[in-house]
Amino acid sequence: MNKKLSKREFLKLAGMSSLGLIFWQCYDAKKEETKNEVAEDLENNSNPAHIEKLEFSDQDVQFLTRNDEKFDELRKGFNKRFDNLPKIVALCFTTKGVQAAVQKAKEEKLKISVKSGGHSFEAFSSSSDSLLINLSQMNQINWLDDEKVVLQPACLLQEIYADFLPKKRIIPAGSCGTVGIAGLALGGGYGFFSRKYGLTCDNLTRIQLVDGNGEIQNSDENPELLWACRGGGNGNFGVVTELEFKTHPAPDSFSSYRLKYRNLNVDRFMELIRAWFSYTSDLRKEAFSAFVLNGKTLTVLITNYQKNSREFESSFAELRNLADEYKPTYNQNLAAALKRYYGRREPLYFKNASAGLYKGIQDIEEILPQVFEKVISKSGMIYQINTLGGEINNLEFEKNSAYPHRSFPYLSELQSYWDNASQGKSFLEKFEEIQQLFHNAGISAQYRNYPDINFPNWETAYFGKNYGKLQQIKSQLDPEDLFHFEQSVRKS
Ligand SMILES: Cc1cc2nc3c(=O)[nH]c(=O)nc-3n(C[C@H](O)[C@H](O)[C@H](O)COP(=O)(O)OP(=O)(O)OC[C@H]3O[C@@H](n4cnc5c(N)ncnc54)[C@H](O)[C@@H]3O)c2cc1C
């Protein structure tokens, strides 16, 4: 889906793209204006000619329309449930190409959607009748020194780990190999290393973005942009074309412990979930745990990358004693261990969404028996809770980011998967029934990267008290609301 084009494919596309070199003339670029005057001017004037004589070639961007051979492949995302049909796909190779694509959207009076890894749960990276900016060819990794690295937006997690791990470096990021770094980091991003080093977005040190005026913004000159892109940046203000990260030493090894509990009934489920919350309330920062109910089988995954794993095992003796099956894997090579979680590459039919961030079991205890009954009543439904907490709750990170949910150490996710389009309706109905239970129980904080189109008050659910400030930044950077989808930040 996002693979780099072969040289042959690239040349074919180049041949298809319109006119080779294209020039946009610009009148009155007002280069001498101060930054503030420019910002004010950009807010008041939507004329696309604001970019000074933008010269670009088909090595910067290629515009494809519905009859082009590669159009379908380039527009589609990971979720087969959606079949959004943009008017134009802009396949971008450079930041200048992205600027040209923004200008093209203005000329054609089209909204813009932005796609990096294409893994948005609700296909927010491919709106119908839009101009879709496909960044799949912008996936370079550029090390500035031993610790700092600049990633282009469509670097996939498996490409990042493959490059970083031989250098013995990591960033805290997700586990699915084909998720794009831009979509992950701009909405938060968590994984095995987050309790130690924070969210993916907390490790961002600089952003470059092409805004809704087609201008290049650098967060070194605009720190609010970095604040906004740490948790509030998905497709709202423009196109992020560079992400600079600080990295951390990779641990030498990684241990995982898989516990299985079969043929659950509601009483056993309640006993186990209480034991899991109790155990994870005091988890070391190097550890992570997931509680996964799939049918009547519960899997608890615990990972740990600090040595002394035998001693670590005694910390979850209660959960072990209750388990039907226990499978530890000690001190694995990190690269091999991470690969086990890369998951499927091919698109599939699914509906996944956040089912709330929790402070502890007390937030959901009353409704858990009903959640259990509904989840097991439909094969293919999965209810999962993951541990956050640790350094994610660092006050410095909170101050410097739009991600608002630091004080919630648990993130839950409802998932459902099916094989044929015709099965979708019954899954979506069951999904809604379960989400309604959480809603009725007063669960309202949700993770932006696990969106649900049906969340009421999604603005505060995702962004809490930070939504107003995000709206102001939106008004400044994208005054014409070019970057628009169902749950994009609106102008103030
Ligand atoms: C199988 C699977 C596993 C996952 N695992 C994890 C996990 O372990 N941890 C976790 O935190 N999340 C996880 N997620 C959620 C994931 O973080 C989000 O789906 C993320 O937004 C995907 O990013 P993307 O670039 O692949 O997707 P896209 O669909 O390309 O983009 C997602 C959103 O970001 C915007 N966007 C993309 N690129 C840019 C850009 N360059 N500039 C501005 N906006 C942009 C898009 O417009 C869209 O709104 C998982 C998702 C899936 C499907």
PDB file of C-alpha atoms and ligand atoms in Angstrom, residues 78 114-121 124-125 135 153 174-176 179-180 182-184 186 189-190 233-235 238-240 447 449-450 485, ligand 1:
ATOM      1  CA  PHE A  78      -5.709   0.166   5.819  1.00  0.00           C
ATOM      2  CA  VAL A 114      -3.369  14.048   4.309  1.00  0.00           C
ATOM      3  CA  LYS A 115      -2.164  10.476   4.280  1.00  0.00           C
ATOM      4  CA  SER A 116       1.088   9.070   5.651  1.00  0.00           C
ATOM      5  CA  GLY A 117       0.724   5.443   6.790  1.00  0.00           C
ATOM      6  CA  GLY A 118      -3.029   5.303   5.995  1.00  0.00           C
ATOM      7  CA  HIS A 119      -3.973   3.596   9.286  1.00  0.00           C
ATOM      8  CA  SER A 120      -6.609   6.048  10.499  1.00  0.00           C
ATOM      9  CA  PHE A 121      -9.406   3.995  12.117  1.00  0.00           C
ATOM     10  CA  PHE A 124      -9.660  10.548   8.127  1.00  0.00           C
ATOM     11  CA  SER A 125      -6.748  10.542   5.699  1.00  0.00           C
ATOM     12  CA  LEU A 135       3.138  11.206   1.375  1.00  0.00           C
ATOM     13  CA  PRO A 153       6.182  11.674   7.650  1.00  0.00           C
ATOM     14  CA  GLY A 174       3.576   1.845  18.649  1.00  0.00           C
ATOM     15  CA  SER A 175       3.907  -1.803  17.772  1.00  0.00           C
ATOM     16  CA  CYS A 176       2.138  -2.225  14.407  1.00  0.00           C
ATOM     17  CA  VAL A 179       1.609   2.527  11.028  1.00  0.00           C
ATOM     18  CA  GLY A 180       3.059   5.849   9.792  1.00  0.00           C
ATOM     19  CA  ALA A 182       3.283  11.213  11.322  1.00  0.00           C
ATOM     20  CA  GLY A 183      -0.214   9.963  12.130  1.00  0.00           C
ATOM     21  CA  LEU A 184       1.091   8.233  15.251  1.00  0.00           C
ATOM     22  CA  LEU A 186       0.770  13.911  15.854  1.00  0.00           C
ATOM     23  CA  GLY A 189       1.550   7.625  20.194  1.00  0.00           C
ATOM     24  CA  TYR A 190       2.193   5.013  22.866  1.00  0.00           C
ATOM     25  CA  GLY A 233      -1.763  17.775  14.945  1.00  0.00           C
ATOM     26  CA  ASN A 234      -3.457  15.070  12.861  1.00  0.00           C
ATOM     27  CA  GLY A 235      -4.555  16.682   9.606  1.00  0.00           C
ATOM     28  CA  GLY A 238      -1.365  21.541   7.419  1.00  0.00           C
ATOM     29  CA  VAL A 239       1.014  18.855   6.256  1.00  0.00           C
ATOM     30  CA  VAL A 240       3.907  17.882   8.498  1.00  0.00           C
ATOM     31  CA  TYR A 447      -7.590   8.914  22.642  1.00  0.00           C
ATOM     32  CA  ASN A 449      -5.543   8.222  17.564  1.00  0.00           C
ATOM     33  CA  TYR A 450      -8.383   5.795  18.287  1.00  0.00           C
ATOM     34  CA  PHE A 485     -12.694  16.164   7.842  1.00  0.00           C
TER      35      PHE A 485
HETATM   36  C1  LIG B   1      -3.260  -1.970  13.207  1.00  0.00           C
HETATM   37  C2  LIG B   1      -3.093  -0.708  13.995  1.00  0.00           C
HETATM   38  C3  LIG B   1      -2.225  -0.710  15.090  1.00  0.00           C
HETATM   39  C4  LIG B   1      -2.054   0.454  15.847  1.00  0.00           C
HETATM   40  N1  LIG B   1      -1.206   0.448  16.926  1.00  0.00           N
HETATM   41  C5  LIG B   1      -1.028   1.577  17.649  1.00  0.00           C
HETATM   42  C6  LIG B   1      -0.134   1.612  18.763  1.00  0.00           C
HETATM   43  O1  LIG B   1       0.493   0.604  19.105  1.00  0.00           O
HETATM   44  N2  LIG B   1       0.011   2.785  19.445  1.00  0.00           N
HETATM   45  C7  LIG B   1      -0.669   3.915  19.085  1.00  0.00           C
HETATM   46  O2  LIG B   1      -0.486   4.945  19.728  1.00  0.00           O
HETATM   47  N3  LIG B   1      -1.515   3.916  18.035  1.00  0.00           N
HETATM   48  C8  LIG B   1      -1.705   2.791  17.314  1.00  0.00           C
HETATM   49  N4  LIG B   1      -2.580   2.785  16.258  1.00  0.00           N
HETATM   50  C9  LIG B   1      -3.313   4.023  15.944  1.00  0.00           C
HETATM   51  C10 LIG B   1      -2.426   4.930  15.088  1.00  0.00           C
HETATM   52  O3  LIG B   1      -1.609   5.686  15.959  1.00  0.00           O
HETATM   53  C11 LIG B   1      -3.293   5.901  14.277  1.00  0.00           C
HETATM   54  O4  LIG B   1      -4.149   5.167  13.450  1.00  0.00           O
HETATM   55  C12 LIG B   1      -2.405   6.840  13.454  1.00  0.00           C
HETATM   56  O5  LIG B   1      -3.097   8.035  13.264  1.00  0.00           O
HETATM   57  C13 LIG B   1      -2.005   6.222  12.137  1.00  0.00           C
HETATM   58  O6  LIG B   1      -1.089   7.041  11.464  1.00  0.00           O
HETATM   59  P1  LIG B   1      -0.859   6.829   9.894  1.00  0.00           P
HETATM   60  O7  LIG B   1       0.113   7.841   9.450  1.00  0.00           O
HETATM   61  O8  LIG B   1      -0.570   5.400   9.646  1.00  0.00           O
HETATM   62  O9  LIG B   1      -2.314   7.065   9.342  1.00  0.00           O
HETATM   63  P2  LIG B   1      -2.986   8.102   8.326  1.00  0.00           P
HETATM   64  O10 LIG B   1      -4.314   7.488   8.063  1.00  0.00           O
HETATM   65  O11 LIG B   1      -2.120   8.384   7.187  1.00  0.00           O
HETATM   66  O12 LIG B   1      -3.131   9.411   9.198  1.00  0.00           O
HETATM   67  C14 LIG B   1      -3.864   9.440  10.403  1.00  0.00           C
HETATM   68  C15 LIG B   1      -4.276  10.883  10.717  1.00  0.00           C
HETATM   69  O13 LIG B   1      -3.125  11.718  10.772  1.00  0.00           O
HETATM   70  C16 LIG B   1      -3.176  12.720   9.761  1.00  0.00           C
HETATM   71  N5  LIG B   1      -1.862  12.840   9.146  1.00  0.00           N
HETATM   72  C17 LIG B   1      -1.148  11.841   8.582  1.00  0.00           C
HETATM   73  N6  LIG B   1       0.009  12.316   8.131  1.00  0.00           N
HETATM   74  C18 LIG B   1       0.040  13.628   8.392  1.00  0.00           C
HETATM   75  C19 LIG B   1       0.992  14.644   8.144  1.00  0.00           C
HETATM   76  N7  LIG B   1       2.142  14.383   7.540  1.00  0.00           N
HETATM   77  N8  LIG B   1       0.700  15.900   8.544  1.00  0.00           N
HETATM   78  C20 LIG B   1      -0.469  16.180   9.159  1.00  0.00           C
HETATM   79  N9  LIG B   1      -1.410  15.250   9.418  1.00  0.00           N
HETATM   80  C21 LIG B   1      -1.155  13.977   9.038  1.00  0.00           C
HETATM   81  C22 LIG B   1      -4.206  12.238   8.770  1.00  0.00           C
HETATM   82  O14 LIG B   1      -4.806  13.288   8.080  1.00  0.00           O
HETATM   83  C23 LIG B   1      -5.179  11.491   9.668  1.00  0.00           C
HETATM   84  O15 LIG B   1      -6.072  12.387  10.276  1.00  0.00           O
HETATM   85  C24 LIG B   1      -2.759   1.637  15.490  1.00  0.00           C
HETATM   86  C25 LIG B   1      -3.603   1.624  14.379  1.00  0.00           C
HETATM   87  C26 LIG B   1      -3.773   0.471  13.647  1.00  0.00           C
HETATM   88  C27 LIG B   1      -4.696   0.483  12.455  1.00  0.00           C
END
